[in-house]
Coordinates of C-alpha atoms in Angstrom, one line a residue:
X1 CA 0.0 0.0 0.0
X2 CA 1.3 3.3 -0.2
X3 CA 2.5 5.5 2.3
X4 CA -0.4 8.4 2.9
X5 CA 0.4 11.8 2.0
X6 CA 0.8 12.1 6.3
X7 CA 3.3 9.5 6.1
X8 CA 5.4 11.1 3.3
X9 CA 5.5 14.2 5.0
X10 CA 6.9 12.8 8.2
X11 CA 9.9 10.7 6.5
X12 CA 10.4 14.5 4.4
X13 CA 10.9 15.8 7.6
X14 CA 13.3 13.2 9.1
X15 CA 15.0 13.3 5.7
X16 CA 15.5 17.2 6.2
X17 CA 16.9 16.5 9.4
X18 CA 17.4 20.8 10.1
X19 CA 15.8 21.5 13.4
X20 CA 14.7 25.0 12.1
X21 CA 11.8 22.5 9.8
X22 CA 9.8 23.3 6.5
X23 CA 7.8 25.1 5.0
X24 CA 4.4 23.8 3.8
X25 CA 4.2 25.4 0.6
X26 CA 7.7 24.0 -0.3
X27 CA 7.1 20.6 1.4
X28 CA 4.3 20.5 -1.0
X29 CA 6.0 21.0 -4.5
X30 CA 8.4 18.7 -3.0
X31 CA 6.0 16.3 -2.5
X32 CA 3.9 16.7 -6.0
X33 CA 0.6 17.1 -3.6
X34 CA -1.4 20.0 -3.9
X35 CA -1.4 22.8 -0.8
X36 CA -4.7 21.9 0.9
X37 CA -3.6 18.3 0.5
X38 CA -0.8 18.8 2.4
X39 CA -2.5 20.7 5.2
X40 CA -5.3 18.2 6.2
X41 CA -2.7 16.1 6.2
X42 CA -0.9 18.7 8.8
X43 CA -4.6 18.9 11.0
X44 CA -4.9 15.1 11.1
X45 CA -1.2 14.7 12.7
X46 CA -1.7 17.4 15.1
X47 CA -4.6 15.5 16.4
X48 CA -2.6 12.6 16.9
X49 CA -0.6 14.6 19.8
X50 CA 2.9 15.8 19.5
X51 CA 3.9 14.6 16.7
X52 CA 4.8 17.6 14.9
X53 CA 4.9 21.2 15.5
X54 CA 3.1 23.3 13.2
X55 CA 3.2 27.2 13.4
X56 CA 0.3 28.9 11.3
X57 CA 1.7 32.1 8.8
X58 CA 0.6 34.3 6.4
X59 CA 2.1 35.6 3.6
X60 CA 1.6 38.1 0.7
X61 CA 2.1 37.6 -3.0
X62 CA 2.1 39.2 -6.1
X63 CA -0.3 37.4 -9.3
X64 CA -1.0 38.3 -12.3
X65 CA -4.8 38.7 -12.9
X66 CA -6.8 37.4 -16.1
X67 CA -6.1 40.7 -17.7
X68 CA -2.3 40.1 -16.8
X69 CA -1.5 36.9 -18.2
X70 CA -3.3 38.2 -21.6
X71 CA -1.2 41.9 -21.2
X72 CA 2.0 39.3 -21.3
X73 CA 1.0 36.8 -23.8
X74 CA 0.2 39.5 -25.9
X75 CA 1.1 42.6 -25.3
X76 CA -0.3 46.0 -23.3
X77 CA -3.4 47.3 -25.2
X78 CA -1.7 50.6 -26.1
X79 CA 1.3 48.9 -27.7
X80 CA -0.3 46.4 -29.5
X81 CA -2.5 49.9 -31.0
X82 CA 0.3 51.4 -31.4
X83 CA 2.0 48.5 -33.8
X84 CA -1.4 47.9 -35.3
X85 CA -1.7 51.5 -36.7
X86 CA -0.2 52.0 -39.9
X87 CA 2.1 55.0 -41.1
X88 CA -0.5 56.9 -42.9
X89 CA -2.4 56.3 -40.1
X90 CA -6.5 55.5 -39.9
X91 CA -9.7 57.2 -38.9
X92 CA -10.4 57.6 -34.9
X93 CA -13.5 55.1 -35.5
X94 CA -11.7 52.5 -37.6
X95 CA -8.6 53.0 -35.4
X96 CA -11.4 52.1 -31.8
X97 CA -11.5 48.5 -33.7
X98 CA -8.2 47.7 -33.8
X99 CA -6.8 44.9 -31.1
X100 CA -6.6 47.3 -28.0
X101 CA -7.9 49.8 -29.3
X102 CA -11.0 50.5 -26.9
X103 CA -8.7 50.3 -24.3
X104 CA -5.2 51.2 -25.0
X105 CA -6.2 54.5 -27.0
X106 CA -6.7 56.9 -24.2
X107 CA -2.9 55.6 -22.4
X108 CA -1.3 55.7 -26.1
X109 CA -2.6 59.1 -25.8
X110 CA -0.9 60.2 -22.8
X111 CA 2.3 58.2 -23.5
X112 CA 2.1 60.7 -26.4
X113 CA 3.0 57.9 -28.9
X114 CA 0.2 58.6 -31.0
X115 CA -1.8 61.9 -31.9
X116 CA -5.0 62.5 -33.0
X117 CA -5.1 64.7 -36.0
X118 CA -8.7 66.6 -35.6
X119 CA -8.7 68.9 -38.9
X120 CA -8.3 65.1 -41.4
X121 CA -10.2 65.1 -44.2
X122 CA -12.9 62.7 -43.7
X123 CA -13.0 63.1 -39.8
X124 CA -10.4 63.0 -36.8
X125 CA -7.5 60.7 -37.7
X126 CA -5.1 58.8 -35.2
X127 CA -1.4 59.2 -36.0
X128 CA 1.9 57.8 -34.9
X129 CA 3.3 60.1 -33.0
X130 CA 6.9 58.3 -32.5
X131 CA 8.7 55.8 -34.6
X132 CA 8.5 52.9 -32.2
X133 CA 7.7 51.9 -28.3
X134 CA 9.0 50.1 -25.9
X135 CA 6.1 47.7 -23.4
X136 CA 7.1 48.7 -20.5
X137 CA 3.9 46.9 -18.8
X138 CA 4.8 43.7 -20.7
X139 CA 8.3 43.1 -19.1
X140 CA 7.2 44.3 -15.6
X141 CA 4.9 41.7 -15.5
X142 CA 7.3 38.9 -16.8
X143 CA 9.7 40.5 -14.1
X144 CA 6.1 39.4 -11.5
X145 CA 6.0 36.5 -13.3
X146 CA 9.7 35.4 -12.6
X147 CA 9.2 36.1 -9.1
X148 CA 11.3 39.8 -9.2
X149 CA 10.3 42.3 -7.0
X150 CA 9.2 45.9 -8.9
X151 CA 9.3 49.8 -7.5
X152 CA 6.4 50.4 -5.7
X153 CA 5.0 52.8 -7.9
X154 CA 5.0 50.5 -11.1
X155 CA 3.3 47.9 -8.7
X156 CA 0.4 50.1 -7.5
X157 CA 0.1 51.3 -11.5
X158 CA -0.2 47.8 -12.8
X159 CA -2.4 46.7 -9.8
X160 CA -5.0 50.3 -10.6
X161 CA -5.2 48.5 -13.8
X162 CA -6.1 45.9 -12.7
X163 CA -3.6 43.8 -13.7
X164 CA -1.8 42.7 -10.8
X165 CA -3.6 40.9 -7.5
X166 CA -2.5 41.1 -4.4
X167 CA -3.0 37.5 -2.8
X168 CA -3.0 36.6 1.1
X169 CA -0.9 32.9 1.1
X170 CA -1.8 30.6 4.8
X171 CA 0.9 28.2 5.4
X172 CA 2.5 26.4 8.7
X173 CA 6.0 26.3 9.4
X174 CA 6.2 22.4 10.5
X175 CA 8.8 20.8 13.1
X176 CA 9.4 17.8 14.5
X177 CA 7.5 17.6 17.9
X178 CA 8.3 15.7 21.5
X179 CA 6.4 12.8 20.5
X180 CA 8.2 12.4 16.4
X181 CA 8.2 9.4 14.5
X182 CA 7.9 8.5 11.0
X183 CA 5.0 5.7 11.9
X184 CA 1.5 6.8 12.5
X185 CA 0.1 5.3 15.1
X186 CA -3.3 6.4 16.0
X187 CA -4.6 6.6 19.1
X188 CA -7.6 4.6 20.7
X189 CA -10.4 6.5 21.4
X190 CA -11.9 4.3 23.6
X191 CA -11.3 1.7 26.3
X192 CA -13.2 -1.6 25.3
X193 CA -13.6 -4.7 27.5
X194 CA -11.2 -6.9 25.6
X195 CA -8.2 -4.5 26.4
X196 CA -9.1 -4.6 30.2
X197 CA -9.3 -8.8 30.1
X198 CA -5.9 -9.3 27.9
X199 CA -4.1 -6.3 29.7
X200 CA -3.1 -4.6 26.5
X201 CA -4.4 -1.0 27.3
X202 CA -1.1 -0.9 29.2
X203 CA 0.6 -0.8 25.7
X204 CA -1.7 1.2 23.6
X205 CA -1.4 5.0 23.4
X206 CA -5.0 6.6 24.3
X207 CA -6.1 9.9 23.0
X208 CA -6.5 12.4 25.9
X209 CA -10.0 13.8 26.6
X210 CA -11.3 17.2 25.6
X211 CA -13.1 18.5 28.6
X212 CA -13.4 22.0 26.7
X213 CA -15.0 20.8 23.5
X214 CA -18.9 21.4 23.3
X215 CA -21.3 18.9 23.0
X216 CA -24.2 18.9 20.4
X217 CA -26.7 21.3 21.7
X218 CA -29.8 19.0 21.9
X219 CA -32.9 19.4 20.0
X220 CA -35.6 21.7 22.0
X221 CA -38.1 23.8 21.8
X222 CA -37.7 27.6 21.0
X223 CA -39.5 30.4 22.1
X224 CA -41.4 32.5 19.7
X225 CA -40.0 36.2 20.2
X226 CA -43.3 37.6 21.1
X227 CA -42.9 35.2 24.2
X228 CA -39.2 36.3 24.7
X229 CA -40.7 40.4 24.7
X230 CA -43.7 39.3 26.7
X231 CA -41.6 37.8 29.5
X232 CA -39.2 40.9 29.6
X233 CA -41.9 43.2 29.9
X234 CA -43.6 41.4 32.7
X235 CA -40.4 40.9 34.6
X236 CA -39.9 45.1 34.1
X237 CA -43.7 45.7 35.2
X238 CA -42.5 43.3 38.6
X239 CA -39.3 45.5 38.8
X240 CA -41.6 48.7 39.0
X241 CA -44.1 47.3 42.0
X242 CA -47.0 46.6 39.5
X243 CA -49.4 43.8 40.6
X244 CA -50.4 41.4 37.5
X245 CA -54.5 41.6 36.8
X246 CA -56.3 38.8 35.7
X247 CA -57.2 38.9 31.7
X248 CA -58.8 35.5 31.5
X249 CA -61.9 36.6 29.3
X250 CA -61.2 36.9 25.5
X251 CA -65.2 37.0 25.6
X252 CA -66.4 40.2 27.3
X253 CA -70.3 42.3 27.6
X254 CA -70.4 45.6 25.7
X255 CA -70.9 47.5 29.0
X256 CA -67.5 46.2 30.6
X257 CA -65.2 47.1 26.9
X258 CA -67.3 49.9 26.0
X259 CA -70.3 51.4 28.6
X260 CA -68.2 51.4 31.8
X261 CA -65.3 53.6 30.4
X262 CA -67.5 56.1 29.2
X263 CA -67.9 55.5 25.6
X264 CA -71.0 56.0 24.1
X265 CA -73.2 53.3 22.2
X266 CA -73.4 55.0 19.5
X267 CA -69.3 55.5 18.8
X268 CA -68.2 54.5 15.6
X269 CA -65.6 51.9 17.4
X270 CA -68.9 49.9 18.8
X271 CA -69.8 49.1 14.7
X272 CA -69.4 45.5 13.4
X273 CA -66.7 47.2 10.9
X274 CA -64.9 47.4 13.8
X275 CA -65.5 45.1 16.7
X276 CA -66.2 41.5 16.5
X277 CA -69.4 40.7 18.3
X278 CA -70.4 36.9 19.2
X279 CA -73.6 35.6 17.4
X280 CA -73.7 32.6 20.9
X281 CA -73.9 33.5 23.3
X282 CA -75.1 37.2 22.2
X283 CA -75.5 38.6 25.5
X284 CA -74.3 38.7 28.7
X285 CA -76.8 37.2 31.5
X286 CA -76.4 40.3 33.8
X287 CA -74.6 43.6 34.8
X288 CA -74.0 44.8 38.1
X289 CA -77.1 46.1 39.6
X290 CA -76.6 49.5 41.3
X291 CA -73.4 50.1 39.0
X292 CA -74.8 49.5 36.1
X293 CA -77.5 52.2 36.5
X294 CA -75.0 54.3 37.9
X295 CA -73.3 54.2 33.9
X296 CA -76.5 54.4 32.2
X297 CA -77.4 57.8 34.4
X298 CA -74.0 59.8 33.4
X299 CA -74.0 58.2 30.0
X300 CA -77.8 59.6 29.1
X301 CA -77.6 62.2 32.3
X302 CA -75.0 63.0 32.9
X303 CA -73.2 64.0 37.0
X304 CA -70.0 64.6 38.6
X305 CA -69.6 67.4 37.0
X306 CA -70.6 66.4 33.6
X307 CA -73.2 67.1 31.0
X308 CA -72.8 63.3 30.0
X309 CA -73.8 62.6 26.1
X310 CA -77.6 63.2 26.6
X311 CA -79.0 59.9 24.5
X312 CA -81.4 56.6 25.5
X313 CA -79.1 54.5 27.1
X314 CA -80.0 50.9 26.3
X315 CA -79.4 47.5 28.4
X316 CA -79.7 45.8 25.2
X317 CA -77.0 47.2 24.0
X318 CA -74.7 47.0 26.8
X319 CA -75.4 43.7 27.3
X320 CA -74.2 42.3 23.6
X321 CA -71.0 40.1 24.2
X322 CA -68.0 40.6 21.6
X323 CA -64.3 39.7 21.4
X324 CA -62.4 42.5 23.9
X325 CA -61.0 44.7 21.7
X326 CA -58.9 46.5 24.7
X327 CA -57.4 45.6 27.4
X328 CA -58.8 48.1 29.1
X329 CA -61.8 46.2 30.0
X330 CA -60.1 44.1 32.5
X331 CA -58.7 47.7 34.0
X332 CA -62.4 48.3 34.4
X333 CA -63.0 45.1 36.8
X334 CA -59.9 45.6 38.6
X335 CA -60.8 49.4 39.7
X336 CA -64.3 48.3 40.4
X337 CA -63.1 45.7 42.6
X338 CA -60.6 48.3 44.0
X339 CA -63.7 50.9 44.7
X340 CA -65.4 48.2 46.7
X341 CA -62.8 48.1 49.4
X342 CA -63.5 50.0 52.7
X343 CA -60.0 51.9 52.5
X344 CA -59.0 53.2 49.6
X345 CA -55.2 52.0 49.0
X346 CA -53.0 53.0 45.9
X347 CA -52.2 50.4 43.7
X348 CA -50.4 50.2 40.5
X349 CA -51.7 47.5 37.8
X350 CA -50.5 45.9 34.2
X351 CA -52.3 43.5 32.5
X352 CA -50.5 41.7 29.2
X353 CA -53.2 39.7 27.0
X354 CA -54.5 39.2 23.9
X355 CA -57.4 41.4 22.1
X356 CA -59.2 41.2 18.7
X357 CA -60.4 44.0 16.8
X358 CA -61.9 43.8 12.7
X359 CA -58.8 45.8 11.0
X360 CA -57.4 46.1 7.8
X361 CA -54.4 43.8 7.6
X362 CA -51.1 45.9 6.6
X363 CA -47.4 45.6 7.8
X364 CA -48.1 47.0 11.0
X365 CA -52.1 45.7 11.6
X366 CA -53.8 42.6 12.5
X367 CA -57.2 41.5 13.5
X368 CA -55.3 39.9 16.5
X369 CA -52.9 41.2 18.6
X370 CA -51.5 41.8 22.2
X371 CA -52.1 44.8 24.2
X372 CA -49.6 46.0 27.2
X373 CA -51.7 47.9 30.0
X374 CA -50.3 49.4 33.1
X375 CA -52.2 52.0 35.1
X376 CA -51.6 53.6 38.2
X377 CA -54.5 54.7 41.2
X378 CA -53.2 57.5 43.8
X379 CA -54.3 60.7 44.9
X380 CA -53.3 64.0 42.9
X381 CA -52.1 62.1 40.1
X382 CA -51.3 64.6 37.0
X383 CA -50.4 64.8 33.5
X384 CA -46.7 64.9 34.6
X385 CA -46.6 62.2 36.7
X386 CA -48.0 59.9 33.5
X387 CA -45.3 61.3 31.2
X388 CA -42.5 60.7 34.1
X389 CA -44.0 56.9 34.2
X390 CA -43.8 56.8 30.6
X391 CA -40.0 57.4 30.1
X392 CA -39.1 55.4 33.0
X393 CA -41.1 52.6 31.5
X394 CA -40.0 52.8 28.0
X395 CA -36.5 53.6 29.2
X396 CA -36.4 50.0 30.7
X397 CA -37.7 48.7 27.1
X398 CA -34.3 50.4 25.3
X399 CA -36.6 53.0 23.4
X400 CA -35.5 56.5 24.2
X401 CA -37.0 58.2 21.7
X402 CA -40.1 59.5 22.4
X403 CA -42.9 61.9 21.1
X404 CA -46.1 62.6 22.6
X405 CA -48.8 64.1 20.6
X406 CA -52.3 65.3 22.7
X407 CA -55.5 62.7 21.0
X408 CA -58.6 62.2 21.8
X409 CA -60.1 58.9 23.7
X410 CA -63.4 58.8 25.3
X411 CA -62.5 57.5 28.7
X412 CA -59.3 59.7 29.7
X413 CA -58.5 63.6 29.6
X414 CA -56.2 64.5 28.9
X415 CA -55.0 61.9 26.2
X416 CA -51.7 61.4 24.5
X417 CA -50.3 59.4 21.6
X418 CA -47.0 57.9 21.9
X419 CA -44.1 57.4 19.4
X420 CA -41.2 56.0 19.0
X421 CA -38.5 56.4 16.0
X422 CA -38.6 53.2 14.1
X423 CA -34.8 52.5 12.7
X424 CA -36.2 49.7 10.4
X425 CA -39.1 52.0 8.9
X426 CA -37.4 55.3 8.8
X427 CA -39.8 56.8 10.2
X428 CA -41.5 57.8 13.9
X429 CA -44.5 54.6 14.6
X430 CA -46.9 55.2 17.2
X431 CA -46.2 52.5 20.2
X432 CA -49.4 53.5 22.7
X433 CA -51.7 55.4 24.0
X434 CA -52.3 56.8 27.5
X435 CA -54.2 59.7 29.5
X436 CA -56.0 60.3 32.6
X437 CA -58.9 58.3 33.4
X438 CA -62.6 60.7 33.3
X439 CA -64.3 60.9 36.3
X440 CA -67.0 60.0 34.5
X441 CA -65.2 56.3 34.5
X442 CA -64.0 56.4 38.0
X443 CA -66.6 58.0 39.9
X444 CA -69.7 55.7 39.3
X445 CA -67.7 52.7 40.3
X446 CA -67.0 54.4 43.9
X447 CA -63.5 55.7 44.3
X448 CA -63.1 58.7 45.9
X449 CA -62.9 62.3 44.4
X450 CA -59.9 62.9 45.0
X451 CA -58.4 59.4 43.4
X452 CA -56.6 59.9 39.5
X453 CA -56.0 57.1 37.9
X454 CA -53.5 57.9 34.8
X455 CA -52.7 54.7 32.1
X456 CA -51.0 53.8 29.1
X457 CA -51.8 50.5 27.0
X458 CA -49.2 49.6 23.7
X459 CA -49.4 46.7 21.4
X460 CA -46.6 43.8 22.1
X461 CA -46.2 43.7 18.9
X462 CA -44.3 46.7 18.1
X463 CA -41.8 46.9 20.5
X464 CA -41.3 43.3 19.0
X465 CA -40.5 44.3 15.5
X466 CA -38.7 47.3 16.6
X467 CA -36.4 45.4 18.8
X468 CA -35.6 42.5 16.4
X469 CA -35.4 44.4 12.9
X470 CA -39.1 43.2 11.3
X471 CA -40.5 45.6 9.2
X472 CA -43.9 43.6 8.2
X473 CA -46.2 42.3 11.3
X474 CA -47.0 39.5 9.2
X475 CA -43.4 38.0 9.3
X476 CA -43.8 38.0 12.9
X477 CA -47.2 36.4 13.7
X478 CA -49.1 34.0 10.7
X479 CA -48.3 32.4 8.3
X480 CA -45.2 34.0 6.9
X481 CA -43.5 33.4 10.1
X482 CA -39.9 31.8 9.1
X483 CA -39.3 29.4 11.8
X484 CA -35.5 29.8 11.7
X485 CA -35.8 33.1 12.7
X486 CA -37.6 31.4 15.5
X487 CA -34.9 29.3 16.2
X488 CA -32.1 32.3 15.8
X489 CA -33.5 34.8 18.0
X490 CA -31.4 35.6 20.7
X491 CA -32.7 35.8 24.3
X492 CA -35.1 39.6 24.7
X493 CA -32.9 42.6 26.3
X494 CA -35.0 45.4 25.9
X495 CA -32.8 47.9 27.7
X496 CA -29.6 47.2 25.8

C-alpha cells in the first residue's frame, strides 16, 4: 500500500533532518501534492498529539490577474495599437477597432506615442506620433511573473489596472515535535472490555480527553419572540411594583369594553366594521345592579360634574357580548373591585393579554394582537406624573426616543399618543396610547374624588419588530412566520 500523503511528509521531515523545519508550501512542491492536500494532512497529525509542530503564517504575493497573463502573452493594449496602426495612419472610429484599441487608445494618448489629427479630411485621424515603443507593462509583469520584485510605484500602477492581485498565502511552518516518529500510530479512542481482560491497554497509546469541547446542543423547543418580549416586559412591570391583573376573558359584555369607560353606544368603534361581536352566546346574562344604573345615568344624564352625552341608554345594548378589543376592559373590573374596598389603597396594575379587533391587515395591523396595559391609582395624580412613568417605562424597554402628541379617547383627559422612532421603517410609529382616566369612569364605580388614575396601553407587537429588525407584522405572527428566525433569536434585552 502506499505510504499516505501524512506518512510522506513525516519521512520529508526526518530526511531534512534541520531542526529549524519546513515550510508547507515548499514541502508540498516537493512532495507533488497540492497545498490543501498537504494541510489536512498537517490537521490530522496534530490530532494525533505531539507529533509535529506546526506554526500557522501568512504571507503576501504578487499574481498576475486574467487581464495580466493576456497583457504578457500578448502585449499592453496601447502597444499592441500602437503596432497595429499604420504609417498613414486610420480614422479615430476604424482605429477604436483595432486589437486594443478601446482600451489602449486613451494611455497611447498620454504616452504621447500617437496623436490624433482633428482637422483630417474625412474626420479626426489617429497618427503615430513616434517611430517605435517600448512595453514597459509587458516586461514588468514577466519580471512578477519570474518572481522579481518591482518599485512600488510600477506595482500600484499595474495593480489600478487591474492587472496585478495582491493575494494573502496561509501556510504552517512544520517541526518535529516531543512525541516524532515517521509511523503513524493512531490513538484509541476508547477503552473496550477486551483490552481490560488481555491487559493490552497498558501498551496502547489513548487519546487524551477534551473536557473543553462542546457537545451537540440538543434538540428543543424555542421560544417565539413575542414570548421572549412578553416575558421581559412582565419581569420590568414586577421590577416597577405593579401587581399582575387577571385577563382571562377573551369574551367580554359591551358594558364592561365599551359602557363602563364612558364610551358611548353610538361611537363608531362599537360598529361591526370594527368590533367583532359573538352571534352565541349574544348577551351577557347580567350587569351589576346599582353600578350599572349608575353608567347608564351619566351616560344619558350626565353627574360629577358632567353634561354626560344626553341619549337613551340601552341594556340591550350594553349587554351584547363581543371579542375585547382593549385591554382596558379588564382595568375596568380591577378598579371596580378596587372601589369596593373599605379603605382606599394605591395600587399600580399591568395586564399583558391578547385582544381582537376587525382591521385592515397591513405591515403593522392585524385582526389579533396583544395589548400591554399598566395603570396607576393614587391621589393627585397629573399629566406629569404619567409622562414621568412613561419614560421610565419605556426607558427599561431600550426606546429612548419618544414623542407625545395630545388625542382624543373617550375614557381619559387629557389623552396622548406615543411614538417611537422606528430605525427599520425610517420613520416615527406610534407604540401607545395613555391619559387620565374621566371621572365619569372612576366616579360611578365608587373611588373617591380625590383618586386619579393615569394609564398607558401599547401593542406587544411593536416593540417586538422594533427590537428585532421586522418591518412587516406579518413576518412576525401567521403564516409568513420563518421558523429559523424562530430558532435564531437571541434571548429579549430590551434595555440594551
Amino acid at each position: 500500500m502506499a505510504p499516505s500523503v501524512a506518512e510522506r511528509l513525516l519521512e520529508r521531515l526526518e530526511q531534512a533532518g534541520a531542526p529549524g523545519g519546513l515550510c508547507s508550501l515548499e514541502a508540498a512542491a516537493q512532495l507533488g501534492v497540492d497545498h490543501q492536500t498537504l494541510v489536512g494532512a498537517v490537521k490530522s497529525l496534530q490530532a494525533l498529539g505531539e507529533v509535529i509542530e506546526a506554526e500557522a503564517r501568512t504571507a503576501t504575493r504578487w499574481e498576475l490577474s486574467a487581464e495580466g497573463e493576456e497583457v504578457l502573452r500578448d502585449g499592453s493594449p496601447e502597444v499592441r495599437l500602437f503596432r497595429s496602426l499604420p504609417e498613414e495612419g486610420l480614422p479615430q472610429a476604424e482605429a477604436m477597432k483595432l486589437p486594443g484599441g478601446s482600451l489602449g487608445f486613451s494611455k497611447a494618448m498620454a504616452n504621447k506615442w500617437v496623436r490624433l489629427d482633428k482637422g483630417a479630411a474625412g474626420g479626426p485621424r489617429v497618427l503615430r506620433a513616434v517611430p517605435s515603443v517600448q512595453d514597459t507593462v509587458q516586461e514588468h509583469l514577466g519580471q512578477v511573473r519570474a518572481g522579481g520584485a518591482l518599485p512600488e510605484r510600477e506595482r500600484a500602477e499595474l495593480k489600478r489596472r487591474k492587472l496585478l492581485l495582491e493575494v494573502t498565502l496561509k501556510s504552517f511552518w512544520i517541526r518535529k515535535g516531543s512525541a516524532f516518529s515517521t509511523a503513524v500510530a493512531r490513538p484509541e479512542t476508547e477503552l473496550t472490555p477486551d483490552m481490560i481482560a488481555t491487559g493490552s491497554w497498558r501498551r496502547l497509546p489513548f487519546k487524551p480527553y477534551n473536557f473543553s469541547s462542546l457537545g451537540l446542543p440538543p434538540a428543543c423547543g424555542h421560544l417565539h419572540p413575542l414570548l421572549k418580549v412578553r416575558s421581559e416586559l412582565r419581569q420590568i412591570f414586577l421590577e416597577m411594583g405593579f401587581t399582575e391583573m387577571p385577563t382571562d376573558n377573551f369574551v367580554e359584555s359591551s358594558f364592561w369594553n365599551f359602557d363602563a369607560l364612558f364610551q358611548p353606544q353610538q361611537h363608531p368603534a362599537r360598529d361591526q366594521h370594527d368590533t367583532f361581536f359573538l352571534l352565541d352566546p349574544a348577551e351577557a346574562p347580567q350587569l351589576p345592579p346599582g353600578y350599572s344604573s349608575k353608567v347608564k345615568k351619566v351616560h344619558s344624564q350626565g353627574g360629577y360634574g358632567s353634561q354626560g352625552y344626553r341619549y337613551e341608554w340601552k341594556v340591550e345594548e350594553a349587554k351584547k357580548n363581543l371579542l375585547r378589543t382593549h385591554t382596558t376592559s379588564a382595568s375596568a373590573r380591577a378598579l371596580f373591585q378596587l372601589a369596593q374596598q373599605e379603605k382606599f389603597s394605591p395600587v399600580k396594575y399591568f395586564s399583558i393579554d391578547r385582544v381582537f379587533r376587525n382591521e385592515s391587515l397591513d405591515a403593522t395591523h392585524l385582526a389579533e394582537f396583544h395589548q400591554v396595559e399598566g395603570l396607576v391609582a393614587d391621589r393627585g395624580l397629573t399629566l406629569g406624573h404619567l409622562m414621568g412613568v412613561l419614560r421610565q417605562f419605556f426607558s427599561k424597554l431600550g426606546i429612548s426616543q419618544l414623542r407625545f402628541k395630545p388625542a382624543y379617547n373617550p375614557y381619559t383627559e387629557p389623552s396622548m399618543e406615543v411614538f417611537s422612532y422606528h430605525e427599520g421603517l425610517k420613520k416615527w410609529v406610534e407604540v401607545g396610547n395613555s391619559g387620565v382616566f374621566r371621572p365619569e369612569l372612576l366616579l360611578p364605580m365608587g373611588l373617591p374624588e380625590n383618586v386619579s388614575v393615569i394609564a398607558w396601553g401599547l401593542s406587544l407587537e411593536r416593540p417586538t419588530m422594533i427590537k428585532y429588525g421586522i418591518n412587516n407584522i406579518r413576518e412576525l405572527v401567521g403564516h409568513r412566520v420563518n421558523l429559523q428566525m424562530v430558532y435564531d433569536s437571541p434571548m429579549c434585552r430590551l434595555d440594551v
